[in-house]
Amino acid sequence: MSHRSPGRELLSLFSLRTVAGQVFCFVLGLVLLLIAGGGVALVLQGRSDSLQEARLRTMSVAETFAHSPGILPALDSKNPTAILQPRAEQVRRQTHVDYVVVAGPQGIRYTHPDPALIGKHLVGPYKEALAGHGFTKSFSGSQGPSLNSVVPVKRLDGSVAGVVSVGLTDKSVNSVAARSIPFSIAVGVVAFAVTAGGAVLLSRRLSRQTHGLGPVEMTRMYEHHDAVLHAVREAVLIVGADHRLTLVNDEARRLLALPPDAEGRALTDLGLAPETVELLASGRTVTDEVLRVGNRLLAVNLRPAGAGGGPPATVATLRDTTELRKVTGKAEFVHERLLLLYEAGARIGTTLDVSRTAQELADVATPGFADVTSVDLADLALPGDEPTTPDSAPLDMRRTAVAATDPDQPLYSIGRLVGFVPSRIRAMRVNIDEVGLGPEVITQLGWRYWDPERASKILDYGFHSVLSVPLHARGVILGLANFWRAGNADPFDEDDQSFAEELVARAAVNVDNARRYTREHEMAVTLQRSLLPRDLPEQNALDVAHRYLPARAEVGGDWFDVIPLSGARFALVVGDVVGHGLHAAATMGRLRTSIHNFSALDFAPDELLGHLDELVSRIDQDEAAGDGAEIAGAGCLYAIYDAVSGNCSVARAGHPGPLLVLPDGSVEVPEVPVGLPLGIGGMPFEAAEFHVPEGSRLVLYTDGLLESRDRDIDAGLELLRATLAGRDRTPEQTCDDVLDAMLSGPPTDDVAILVARTRTLDPDQVAQWAVATDPAAVAGVRKNVAQWLSERGLDEEAFTTELILSELVTNAVRYATGPIEVRLLYDRNLICEVSDTSNTSPHLRYAATTDEGGRGLFLVAQFAERWGTRYTETGKVIWSEQTVGESGTEEDA
């Protein structure tokens, strides 16, 4: 029953629609009537008592005054008023009567409360008193309606000397009666309050018991309840706390064979079986417990009653499930198969691994459907290729998954090569007990590479039924699923075959998806690795190691690079394209190529990232215009290490900063301003420069190394710093230790790491001279260069180097301004640099036969392996690089 608010419950007491309201209103009306009648009776009784008291008082006052001493002489005196008026007023006041009037035999007043009326004739009856008889009567006198008592004053001889009239007005009489009215009202109010409170309590209890229903509703409800109770085809019983049957319907009488007078009797007196009595009297909560009563199977439900305020009891419902048991077995079988299909949908295809998907199919089917399940997949399907074979030729398959209730079953183990002729795409079942497992059956099944010894072991083990279903998806047979039953299990029937086809069809789609994914993943990985650097340039300034791990699910766009620059400088690059798949890998290749091109122009790190940002923005615009996939964003870190000074200049765009492991094992995080990811634009990039001690390790990485499901980037960075700190390691060891510590399994995102141990050029490998802005200074430069090369055993390079420097210095003296410097660097190659303060770069051109000049840079380009210009904050540097031991000769010149 739903609980009503106290306000609504109180309002229901005044509603004549409900039984409680009718009783409440009747009780209140009866109480009001009784109180009103009692009040009227009290008022009337009070007035009657007041009149009687007034009669007695007036008569006693009149007689007392008439017989008081001195009255008779006063009447016979000459001036009776002078004597009697004071005495009459004194008596009136003392006796609380309204007037005391003394009159003579002629009716003339001697006294009166109103002196003006003295001497006037007496009003009202008094003649009867003159006859010698006192009386009391009501009349209307000078003071209004009054109750008047008149007594004669007799002489000794019996004659009447006068009369004494004493009266009380009706107002005085009523005031006496009115004194009892407040008490009567108070008694009535208290009686009404007590009675109303009792009526409220009674009506509220009645309202709860009747649920606020009216007589018509209660009658209709009872009729409906009785009709439903006895018409429903479910047995209903109510057992009280004393284990007596309180209520029972007709169906309960029929199912339990109860007597007609069962209600009110104890359960033990109804002839029920002991287990039935024990269950009904247990008082516990029961749901669909099966109880056998005779040849019937009853489903019993027990629920406690009385929680809503009623008496404690137990409600029992019983259903006859005898006829349903036959259908239940079939329904349970169908339900189990549906649950198995549902489980297959949830468990098969959790990964995009072909072998794992095949094993999931075998695990789902065993033991719920078969004792042993084996899955064979085509050899070409395992690496992701599409299996094809000529008609009637066996398709090579490999046992990929096995699930069995008995690990000692005799079927082929995983990895065994088997064969199947893809001549059928439907399932086929064989009852081995009837037809055996001979060559004809094997041929009919399409199996190949079977030997009689294996068939004999299968028969000896007890397999009696096999169901073979090809894995068929998108017009291609990917493999074969075989289901085996042994022991007491029933042979496979048509329903089992239909179920197996449905189960394998679902699994085949997942296997094909995994195969296609494997193929696309391998293609993406191949493309990704082809776009990454295969061999790093040979150099002495850096000892470099690198690692690249593709994502477990799909490759992304991470890359790394080491790019040689002019002046014994090297660019270290790591980057990450947001997203995965072929598009991310292709975008990575475009960005890497662009960085190589920009690096050839010798841009500073911040300038290079600025040009790269503009390039990415243009690519996005072109892709958007052509309805292509835009670059979702890319991060890049570009660092330039100078092996001469040991300084490193770094800029980054939306990418984690580098870590610097010093020779003593401590780890520093250089402060490098972070810029927005490439392609967003709008903000310039900033570069930071710091000194790198020789023997330090620069560690560059992508964010896939830091992030994982169980930690955030900050925790990953702390773990990386702790891993790098400590003992001295080679770059190769550093890469291995970092990956072991940071990755517990295949990464969820691409990981690229680049570790470079730094070296600096020995001062003996560097030469630097200042050159005056005079053409005659060129000869001094040639002399210094020849001597420096001779000291290092490079006499063979002298001619070529002198020629290159002569042309470069001559151009600087002729066209440039400010101080001019010459620097030679000798590492693997010989590098010549001429710097000045001019921002104008010379251009290579072909001179005509009649031109006197214009052949200088042409000669430099011919004798040097590489040459170029790089700009600095103070001007430019013209440089050339020549391979030692391959310089030209005088005859070549």
mmCIF file of N, CA and C in Angstrom, residues 333 337 368-371 428-435 462-468 483-500:
data_model
loop_
_atom_site.group_PDB
_atom_site.id
_atom_site.type_symbol
_atom_site.label_atom_id
_atom_site.label_comp_id
_atom_site.label_asym_id
_atom_site.label_seq_id
_atom_site.Cartn_x
_atom_site.Cartn_y
_atom_site.Cartn_z
ATOM 1 N N PHE A 333 17.747 -26.098 -24.096
ATOM 2 C CA PHE A 333 18.744 -26.412 -25.132
ATOM 3 C C PHE A 333 18.926 -25.223 -26.075
ATOM 4 N N ARG A 337 22.257 -22.715 -26.550
ATOM 5 C CA ARG A 337 22.899 -22.438 -27.825
ATOM 6 C C ARG A 337 22.934 -20.926 -28.104
ATOM 7 N N GLY A 368 31.362 -26.671 -24.407
ATOM 8 C CA GLY A 368 29.920 -26.476 -24.507
ATOM 9 C C GLY A 368 29.287 -27.144 -25.715
ATOM 10 N N PHE A 369 30.069 -27.317 -26.781
ATOM 11 C CA PHE A 369 29.503 -27.892 -27.999
ATOM 12 C C PHE A 369 30.215 -29.180 -28.405
ATOM 13 N N ALA A 370 31.496 -29.269 -28.221
ATOM 14 C CA ALA A 370 32.261 -30.438 -28.639
ATOM 15 C C ALA A 370 33.291 -30.765 -27.567
ATOM 16 N N ASP A 371 33.759 -32.027 -27.597
ATOM 17 C CA ASP A 371 34.810 -32.443 -26.666
ATOM 18 C C ASP A 371 36.167 -31.939 -27.116
ATOM 19 N N MET A 428 29.754 -30.684 -42.948
ATOM 20 C CA MET A 428 29.521 -32.113 -43.168
ATOM 21 C C MET A 428 29.754 -32.840 -41.856
ATOM 22 N N ARG A 429 28.810 -33.687 -41.492
ATOM 23 C CA ARG A 429 28.923 -34.438 -40.245
ATOM 24 C C ARG A 429 28.992 -35.929 -40.558
ATOM 25 N N VAL A 430 29.761 -36.638 -39.736
ATOM 26 C CA VAL A 430 29.979 -38.072 -39.937
ATOM 27 C C VAL A 430 29.781 -38.772 -38.601
ATOM 28 N N ASN A 431 28.928 -39.816 -38.624
ATOM 29 C CA ASN A 431 28.757 -40.672 -37.452
ATOM 30 C C ASN A 431 29.767 -41.805 -37.582
ATOM 31 N N ILE A 432 30.870 -41.667 -36.855
ATOM 32 C CA ILE A 432 31.979 -42.612 -37.016
ATOM 33 C C ILE A 432 31.564 -44.026 -36.600
ATOM 34 N N ASP A 433 30.684 -44.125 -35.617
ATOM 35 C CA ASP A 433 30.254 -45.460 -35.190
ATOM 36 C C ASP A 433 29.539 -46.203 -36.309
ATOM 37 N N GLU A 434 28.916 -45.503 -37.228
ATOM 38 C CA GLU A 434 28.170 -46.158 -38.306
ATOM 39 C C GLU A 434 29.010 -46.376 -39.556
ATOM 40 N N VAL A 435 29.779 -45.346 -39.973
ATOM 41 C CA VAL A 435 30.483 -45.438 -41.259
ATOM 42 C C VAL A 435 31.995 -45.556 -41.082
ATOM 43 N N GLY A 462 37.820 -43.240 -28.834
ATOM 44 C CA GLY A 462 36.382 -43.221 -28.565
ATOM 45 C C GLY A 462 35.621 -42.118 -29.258
ATOM 46 N N PHE A 463 36.232 -41.419 -30.188
ATOM 47 C CA PHE A 463 35.491 -40.418 -30.952
ATOM 48 C C PHE A 463 34.438 -41.139 -31.813
ATOM 49 N N HIS A 464 33.204 -40.706 -31.687
ATOM 50 C CA HIS A 464 32.130 -41.361 -32.437
ATOM 51 C C HIS A 464 31.413 -40.427 -33.402
ATOM 52 N N SER A 465 31.724 -39.127 -33.354
ATOM 53 C CA SER A 465 31.030 -38.192 -34.248
ATOM 54 C C SER A 465 31.951 -37.010 -34.520
ATOM 55 N N VAL A 466 31.958 -36.573 -35.796
ATOM 56 C CA VAL A 466 32.773 -35.442 -36.183
ATOM 57 C C VAL A 466 31.941 -34.538 -37.082
ATOM 58 N N LEU A 467 32.161 -33.235 -36.918
ATOM 59 C CA LEU A 467 31.461 -32.233 -37.722
ATOM 60 C C LEU A 467 32.523 -31.286 -38.271
ATOM 61 N N SER A 468 32.633 -31.221 -39.616
ATOM 62 C CA SER A 468 33.661 -30.427 -40.280
ATOM 63 C C SER A 468 32.999 -29.266 -41.009
ATOM 64 N N PHE A 483 34.874 -30.323 -35.292
ATOM 65 C CA PHE A 483 34.324 -30.545 -33.958
ATOM 66 C C PHE A 483 34.194 -32.056 -33.741
ATOM 67 N N TRP A 484 34.665 -32.539 -32.593
ATOM 68 C CA TRP A 484 34.681 -33.964 -32.285
ATOM 69 C C TRP A 484 33.922 -34.223 -30.984
ATOM 70 N N ARG A 485 33.203 -35.373 -30.976
ATOM 71 C CA ARG A 485 32.526 -35.814 -29.754
ATOM 72 C C ARG A 485 32.928 -37.248 -29.444
ATOM 73 N N ALA A 486 33.034 -37.508 -28.141
ATOM 74 C CA ALA A 486 33.413 -38.839 -27.684
ATOM 75 C C ALA A 486 32.626 -39.173 -26.427
ATOM 76 N N GLY A 487 32.763 -40.436 -25.987
ATOM 77 C CA GLY A 487 32.137 -40.831 -24.734
ATOM 78 C C GLY A 487 30.631 -40.931 -24.853
ATOM 79 N N ASN A 488 29.928 -40.386 -23.823
ATOM 80 C CA ASN A 488 28.479 -40.505 -23.752
ATOM 81 C C ASN A 488 27.744 -39.376 -24.452
ATOM 82 N N ALA A 489 28.450 -38.444 -25.070
ATOM 83 C CA ALA A 489 27.793 -37.336 -25.762
ATOM 84 C C ALA A 489 27.022 -37.842 -26.965
ATOM 85 N N ASP A 490 25.892 -37.187 -27.246
ATOM 86 C CA ASP A 490 25.086 -37.581 -28.407
ATOM 87 C C ASP A 490 25.806 -37.210 -29.695
ATOM 88 N N PRO A 491 25.603 -38.002 -30.765
ATOM 89 C CA PRO A 491 26.208 -37.630 -32.056
ATOM 90 C C PRO A 491 25.637 -36.302 -32.554
ATOM 91 N N PHE A 492 26.386 -35.649 -33.424
ATOM 92 C CA PHE A 492 25.921 -34.392 -33.999
ATOM 93 C C PHE A 492 24.678 -34.646 -34.848
ATOM 94 N N ASP A 493 23.681 -33.769 -34.720
ATOM 95 C CA ASP A 493 22.471 -33.874 -35.527
ATOM 96 C C ASP A 493 22.334 -32.632 -36.398
ATOM 97 N N GLU A 494 21.172 -32.497 -37.050
ATOM 98 C CA GLU A 494 20.968 -31.372 -37.965
ATOM 99 C C GLU A 494 20.988 -30.034 -37.231
ATOM 100 N N ASP A 495 20.404 -30.015 -36.026
ATOM 101 C CA ASP A 495 20.445 -28.767 -35.260
ATOM 102 C C ASP A 495 21.879 -28.383 -34.910
ATOM 103 N N ASP A 496 22.686 -29.378 -34.553
ATOM 104 C CA ASP A 496 24.092 -29.099 -34.255
ATOM 105 C C ASP A 496 24.814 -28.581 -35.488
ATOM 106 N N GLN A 497 24.487 -29.148 -36.639
ATOM 107 C CA GLN A 497 25.141 -28.699 -37.865
ATOM 108 C C GLN A 497 24.780 -27.250 -38.175
ATOM 109 N N SER A 498 23.515 -26.890 -38.021
ATOM 110 C CA SER A 498 23.098 -25.506 -38.273
ATOM 111 C C SER A 498 23.793 -24.557 -37.303
ATOM 112 N N PHE A 499 23.877 -24.992 -36.043
ATOM 113 C CA PHE A 499 24.544 -24.139 -35.058
ATOM 114 C C PHE A 499 26.022 -23.982 -35.392
ATOM 115 N N ALA A 500 26.686 -25.074 -35.762
ATOM 116 C CA ALA A 500 28.115 -25.003 -36.083
ATOM 117 C C ALA A 500 28.360 -24.090 -37.273
#
